[in-house]
Amino acid sequence: YLSFKVDAYISYAHCFKGQCLLDEDKCGEAIRSLREAKQRCESAQKLGEEYARTKGPGATAKPWLHPFFLRLHPKVETMRTKVEHENGFIYFQKVPDDVPELDGSK
């Protein structure tokens, strides 16, 4: 369950990091961040489904069907499509191989 939550929250973080990078005109990095968000979202969904198949007191929980998580995938997809479209028409920036680092709290 904790792995599910980690992937879901990191996916949200990369989604918003992608938006911030786009606002800074770093479209290539934004695309990479949003691709990571999509990958983490898919991983979280698999982990949530796996969690529901385990035996124990939390077996009735379906975390991947919670509204918080259900809003994540469409948000990531919409933003990723928008950023890739803008990069193809305006920025023409290369997408880096490395995932942009998330800012830590100070």
Short mmCIF file of N, CA and C in Angstrom, two decimals:
data_model
loop_
_atom_site.label_atom_id
_atom_site.label_comp_id
_atom_site.label_asym_id
_atom_site.label_seq_id
_atom_site.Cartn_x
_atom_site.Cartn_y
_atom_site.Cartn_z
N TYR A 1 0.83 -1.19 0.00
CA TYR A 1 0.00 0.00 0.00
C TYR A 1 0.88 1.26 0.00
N LEU A 2 1.95 1.21 0.77
CA LEU A 2 2.83 2.38 0.82
C LEU A 2 3.52 2.61 -0.52
N SER A 3 3.86 1.55 -1.22
CA SER A 3 4.45 1.70 -2.55
C SER A 3 3.46 2.35 -3.51
N PHE A 4 2.21 1.97 -3.39
CA PHE A 4 1.16 2.61 -4.20
C PHE A 4 1.12 4.11 -3.93
N LYS A 5 1.11 4.47 -2.65
CA LYS A 5 1.03 5.89 -2.29
C LYS A 5 2.26 6.66 -2.75
N VAL A 6 3.44 6.04 -2.64
CA VAL A 6 4.67 6.70 -3.09
C VAL A 6 4.58 7.00 -4.57
N ASP A 7 4.21 6.01 -5.37
CA ASP A 7 4.12 6.23 -6.82
C ASP A 7 3.04 7.26 -7.17
N ALA A 8 1.91 7.22 -6.48
CA ALA A 8 0.84 8.17 -6.77
C ALA A 8 1.29 9.60 -6.46
N TYR A 9 1.90 9.81 -5.30
CA TYR A 9 2.33 11.17 -4.93
C TYR A 9 3.50 11.65 -5.78
N ILE A 10 4.42 10.77 -6.14
CA ILE A 10 5.52 11.18 -7.01
C ILE A 10 4.98 11.51 -8.40
N SER A 11 3.97 10.78 -8.84
CA SER A 11 3.35 11.09 -10.12
C SER A 11 2.73 12.49 -10.10
N TYR A 12 1.99 12.80 -9.03
CA TYR A 12 1.44 14.15 -8.89
C TYR A 12 2.55 15.19 -8.87
N ALA A 13 3.64 14.91 -8.16
CA ALA A 13 4.74 15.86 -8.05
C ALA A 13 5.36 16.11 -9.43
N HIS A 14 5.58 15.05 -10.21
CA HIS A 14 6.15 15.24 -11.55
C HIS A 14 5.18 15.95 -12.47
N CYS A 15 3.90 15.72 -12.28
CA CYS A 15 2.89 16.41 -13.08
C CYS A 15 2.99 17.93 -12.87
N PHE A 16 3.04 18.33 -11.62
CA PHE A 16 3.13 19.76 -11.33
C PHE A 16 4.51 20.33 -11.64
N LYS A 17 5.55 19.51 -11.53
CA LYS A 17 6.89 19.94 -11.91
C LYS A 17 6.92 20.21 -13.42
N GLY A 18 6.24 19.36 -14.18
CA GLY A 18 6.15 19.57 -15.62
C GLY A 18 5.47 20.88 -15.96
N GLN A 19 4.43 21.22 -15.22
CA GLN A 19 3.75 22.51 -15.43
C GLN A 19 4.68 23.67 -15.11
N CYS A 20 5.42 23.56 -14.03
CA CYS A 20 6.36 24.63 -13.65
C CYS A 20 7.47 24.78 -14.69
N LEU A 21 7.97 23.65 -15.21
CA LEU A 21 9.01 23.72 -16.23
C LEU A 21 8.48 24.34 -17.51
N LEU A 22 7.25 24.05 -17.86
CA LEU A 22 6.65 24.68 -19.04
C LEU A 22 6.53 26.18 -18.84
N ASP A 23 6.14 26.59 -17.64
CA ASP A 23 6.04 28.02 -17.33
C ASP A 23 7.39 28.72 -17.44
N GLU A 24 8.48 27.96 -17.23
CA GLU A 24 9.84 28.49 -17.35
C GLU A 24 10.40 28.32 -18.76
N ASP A 25 9.57 27.90 -19.71
CA ASP A 25 9.95 27.65 -21.10
C ASP A 25 10.99 26.55 -21.24
N LYS A 26 10.94 25.55 -20.37
CA LYS A 26 11.81 24.38 -20.44
C LYS A 26 10.95 23.19 -20.87
N CYS A 27 10.51 23.25 -22.10
CA CYS A 27 9.53 22.29 -22.60
C CYS A 27 10.08 20.87 -22.67
N GLY A 28 11.32 20.70 -23.09
CA GLY A 28 11.90 19.36 -23.17
C GLY A 28 11.92 18.68 -21.81
N GLU A 29 12.35 19.42 -20.78
CA GLU A 29 12.37 18.87 -19.43
C GLU A 29 10.95 18.61 -18.92
N ALA A 30 10.02 19.46 -19.30
CA ALA A 30 8.62 19.28 -18.89
C ALA A 30 8.07 17.98 -19.47
N ILE A 31 8.40 17.70 -20.73
CA ILE A 31 7.93 16.45 -21.34
C ILE A 31 8.50 15.26 -20.59
N ARG A 32 9.78 15.31 -20.26
CA ARG A 32 10.40 14.19 -19.55
C ARG A 32 9.77 13.99 -18.18
N SER A 33 9.49 15.09 -17.49
CA SER A 33 8.86 15.01 -16.18
C SER A 33 7.46 14.41 -16.29
N LEU A 34 6.73 14.79 -17.31
CA LEU A 34 5.37 14.27 -17.49
C LEU A 34 5.37 12.82 -17.94
N ARG A 35 6.39 12.41 -18.67
CA ARG A 35 6.50 11.00 -19.02
C ARG A 35 6.76 10.16 -17.77
N GLU A 36 7.58 10.70 -16.88
CA GLU A 36 7.83 10.02 -15.61
C GLU A 36 6.54 9.96 -14.79
N ALA A 37 5.76 11.04 -14.81
CA ALA A 37 4.49 11.06 -14.09
C ALA A 37 3.56 9.97 -14.62
N LYS A 38 3.52 9.81 -15.93
CA LYS A 38 2.66 8.78 -16.53
C LYS A 38 3.14 7.38 -16.12
N GLN A 39 4.45 7.17 -16.16
CA GLN A 39 5.00 5.87 -15.77
C GLN A 39 4.68 5.56 -14.31
N ARG A 40 4.84 6.54 -13.42
CA ARG A 40 4.54 6.33 -12.00
C ARG A 40 3.05 6.10 -11.77
N CYS A 41 2.21 6.77 -12.54
CA CYS A 41 0.77 6.60 -12.42
C CYS A 41 0.37 5.17 -12.80
N GLU A 42 0.93 4.67 -13.89
CA GLU A 42 0.64 3.31 -14.30
C GLU A 42 1.15 2.30 -13.28
N SER A 43 2.33 2.58 -12.73
CA SER A 43 2.88 1.70 -11.69
C SER A 43 2.00 1.70 -10.45
N ALA A 44 1.53 2.88 -10.06
CA ALA A 44 0.66 2.98 -8.89
C ALA A 44 -0.63 2.20 -9.10
N GLN A 45 -1.18 2.26 -10.29
CA GLN A 45 -2.41 1.53 -10.56
C GLN A 45 -2.18 0.02 -10.42
N LYS A 46 -1.08 -0.47 -10.96
CA LYS A 46 -0.77 -1.90 -10.83
C LYS A 46 -0.57 -2.29 -9.37
N LEU A 47 0.12 -1.44 -8.62
CA LEU A 47 0.35 -1.72 -7.20
C LEU A 47 -0.97 -1.72 -6.42
N GLY A 48 -1.87 -0.78 -6.77
CA GLY A 48 -3.17 -0.73 -6.10
C GLY A 48 -3.99 -1.97 -6.37
N GLU A 49 -3.98 -2.44 -7.60
CA GLU A 49 -4.71 -3.66 -7.95
C GLU A 49 -4.10 -4.88 -7.25
N GLU A 50 -2.78 -4.90 -7.17
CA GLU A 50 -2.10 -5.99 -6.48
C GLU A 50 -2.44 -5.97 -4.99
N TYR A 51 -2.49 -4.78 -4.42
CA TYR A 51 -2.83 -4.65 -3.00
C TYR A 51 -4.22 -5.21 -2.71
N ALA A 52 -5.15 -4.97 -3.60
CA ALA A 52 -6.53 -5.46 -3.41
C ALA A 52 -6.61 -6.98 -3.45
N ARG A 53 -5.64 -7.61 -4.12
CA ARG A 53 -5.65 -9.07 -4.20
C ARG A 53 -5.00 -9.74 -3.00
N THR A 54 -4.36 -8.97 -2.13
CA THR A 54 -3.71 -9.57 -0.96
C THR A 54 -4.74 -9.92 0.10
N LYS A 55 -4.37 -10.83 0.95
CA LYS A 55 -5.26 -11.22 2.04
C LYS A 55 -4.94 -10.36 3.26
N GLY A 56 -5.95 -10.04 4.02
CA GLY A 56 -5.75 -9.25 5.22
C GLY A 56 -6.86 -8.24 5.41
N PRO A 57 -6.72 -7.40 6.43
CA PRO A 57 -7.79 -6.45 6.75
C PRO A 57 -8.03 -5.38 5.68
N GLY A 58 -7.04 -5.08 4.87
CA GLY A 58 -7.22 -4.04 3.86
C GLY A 58 -7.64 -4.58 2.51
N ALA A 59 -8.03 -5.83 2.44
CA ALA A 59 -8.34 -6.47 1.16
C ALA A 59 -9.54 -5.85 0.45
N THR A 60 -10.43 -5.21 1.18
CA THR A 60 -11.61 -4.61 0.54
C THR A 60 -11.30 -3.23 -0.04
N ALA A 61 -10.16 -2.67 0.33
CA ALA A 61 -9.80 -1.34 -0.18
C ALA A 61 -9.40 -1.42 -1.64
N LYS A 62 -9.81 -0.43 -2.39
CA LYS A 62 -9.44 -0.32 -3.80
C LYS A 62 -8.87 1.08 -4.02
N PRO A 63 -7.61 1.28 -3.62
CA PRO A 63 -7.04 2.63 -3.67
C PRO A 63 -6.96 3.23 -5.07
N TRP A 64 -6.85 2.40 -6.11
CA TRP A 64 -6.78 2.95 -7.46
C TRP A 64 -8.13 3.45 -7.95
N LEU A 65 -9.21 3.21 -7.18
CA LEU A 65 -10.53 3.72 -7.55
C LEU A 65 -10.94 4.94 -6.73
N HIS A 66 -10.05 5.43 -5.90
CA HIS A 66 -10.33 6.62 -5.09
C HIS A 66 -10.31 7.85 -6.00
N PRO A 67 -11.21 8.80 -5.78
CA PRO A 67 -11.25 10.00 -6.64
C PRO A 67 -9.91 10.75 -6.74
N PHE A 68 -9.15 10.76 -5.67
CA PHE A 68 -7.83 11.40 -5.68
C PHE A 68 -6.96 10.78 -6.77
N PHE A 69 -6.98 9.47 -6.87
CA PHE A 69 -6.16 8.78 -7.87
C PHE A 69 -6.81 8.83 -9.24
N LEU A 70 -8.12 8.76 -9.31
CA LEU A 70 -8.81 8.79 -10.61
C LEU A 70 -8.60 10.10 -11.36
N ARG A 71 -8.37 11.18 -10.63
CA ARG A 71 -8.11 12.47 -11.28
C ARG A 71 -6.69 12.56 -11.82
N LEU A 72 -5.80 11.72 -11.33
CA LEU A 72 -4.40 11.81 -11.69
C LEU A 72 -4.13 11.48 -13.15
N HIS A 73 -4.57 10.34 -13.61
CA HIS A 73 -4.25 9.91 -14.98
C HIS A 73 -4.74 10.90 -16.05
N PRO A 74 -5.98 11.35 -16.00
CA PRO A 74 -6.42 12.34 -17.01
C PRO A 74 -5.63 13.65 -16.92
N LYS A 75 -5.27 14.06 -15.72
CA LYS A 75 -4.50 15.29 -15.56
C LYS A 75 -3.12 15.14 -16.21
N VAL A 76 -2.47 14.01 -15.97
CA VAL A 76 -1.14 13.76 -16.55
C VAL A 76 -1.23 13.69 -18.07
N GLU A 77 -2.21 12.95 -18.57
CA GLU A 77 -2.35 12.79 -20.02
C GLU A 77 -2.66 14.12 -20.71
N THR A 78 -3.54 14.89 -20.14
CA THR A 78 -3.89 16.19 -20.73
C THR A 78 -2.69 17.11 -20.78
N MET A 79 -1.97 17.18 -19.67
CA MET A 79 -0.81 18.06 -19.61
C MET A 79 0.30 17.58 -20.53
N ARG A 80 0.54 16.26 -20.57
CA ARG A 80 1.59 15.71 -21.43
C ARG A 80 1.28 15.98 -22.90
N THR A 81 0.05 15.78 -23.30
CA THR A 81 -0.35 16.04 -24.69
C THR A 81 -0.16 17.51 -25.03
N LYS A 82 -0.56 18.39 -24.12
CA LYS A 82 -0.41 19.83 -24.34
C LYS A 82 1.05 20.22 -24.50
N VAL A 83 1.90 19.71 -23.61
CA VAL A 83 3.32 20.08 -23.65
C VAL A 83 3.99 19.52 -24.90
N GLU A 84 3.69 18.28 -25.27
CA GLU A 84 4.28 17.72 -26.48
C GLU A 84 3.81 18.48 -27.72
N HIS A 85 2.56 18.90 -27.72
CA HIS A 85 2.04 19.70 -28.84
C HIS A 85 2.77 21.05 -28.93
N GLU A 86 2.92 21.71 -27.80
CA GLU A 86 3.62 23.01 -27.79
C GLU A 86 5.08 22.85 -28.19
N ASN A 87 5.71 21.77 -27.77
CA ASN A 87 7.12 21.56 -28.14
C ASN A 87 7.25 21.33 -29.64
N GLY A 88 6.27 20.68 -30.23
CA GLY A 88 6.31 20.43 -31.66
C GLY A 88 6.06 21.67 -32.51
N PHE A 89 5.36 22.66 -31.95
CA PHE A 89 5.03 23.86 -32.72
C PHE A 89 5.84 25.09 -32.34
N ILE A 90 6.26 25.19 -31.09
CA ILE A 90 6.89 26.42 -30.61
C ILE A 90 8.35 26.23 -30.21
N TYR A 91 8.59 25.29 -29.29
CA TYR A 91 9.89 25.23 -28.62
C TYR A 91 10.94 24.39 -29.34
N PHE A 92 10.59 23.27 -29.89
CA PHE A 92 11.50 22.35 -30.58
C PHE A 92 12.70 21.98 -29.70
N GLN A 93 12.44 21.72 -28.43
CA GLN A 93 13.52 21.36 -27.51
C GLN A 93 13.69 19.85 -27.45
N LYS A 94 14.93 19.43 -27.22
CA LYS A 94 15.24 18.00 -27.08
C LYS A 94 14.75 17.53 -25.71
N VAL A 95 14.21 16.32 -25.68
CA VAL A 95 13.75 15.73 -24.42
C VAL A 95 14.93 14.99 -23.79
N PRO A 96 15.34 15.40 -22.59
CA PRO A 96 16.50 14.75 -21.96
C PRO A 96 16.18 13.33 -21.50
N ASP A 97 17.25 12.54 -21.36
CA ASP A 97 17.09 11.17 -20.87
C ASP A 97 16.87 11.14 -19.36
N ASP A 98 17.45 12.09 -18.66
CA ASP A 98 17.35 12.13 -17.20
C ASP A 98 16.08 12.85 -16.76
N VAL A 99 15.47 12.31 -15.73
CA VAL A 99 14.25 12.90 -15.17
C VAL A 99 14.64 14.15 -14.38
N PRO A 100 13.96 15.28 -14.58
CA PRO A 100 14.26 16.47 -13.78
C PRO A 100 14.05 16.20 -12.29
N GLU A 101 14.95 16.70 -11.51
CA GLU A 101 14.87 16.48 -10.07
C GLU A 101 13.72 17.27 -9.46
N LEU A 102 13.05 16.64 -8.52
CA LEU A 102 11.97 17.33 -7.80
C LEU A 102 12.62 18.20 -6.72
N ASP A 103 12.09 19.38 -6.53
CA ASP A 103 12.62 20.28 -5.52
C ASP A 103 12.26 19.74 -4.15
N GLY A 104 13.23 19.71 -3.25
CA GLY A 104 12.96 19.26 -1.89
C GLY A 104 12.49 20.43 -1.04
N SER A 105 11.87 20.11 0.07
CA SER A 105 11.43 21.17 0.99
C SER A 105 12.64 21.68 1.75
N LYS A 106 12.59 22.95 2.09
CA LYS A 106 13.73 23.56 2.79
C LYS A 106 13.43 23.79 4.22
#
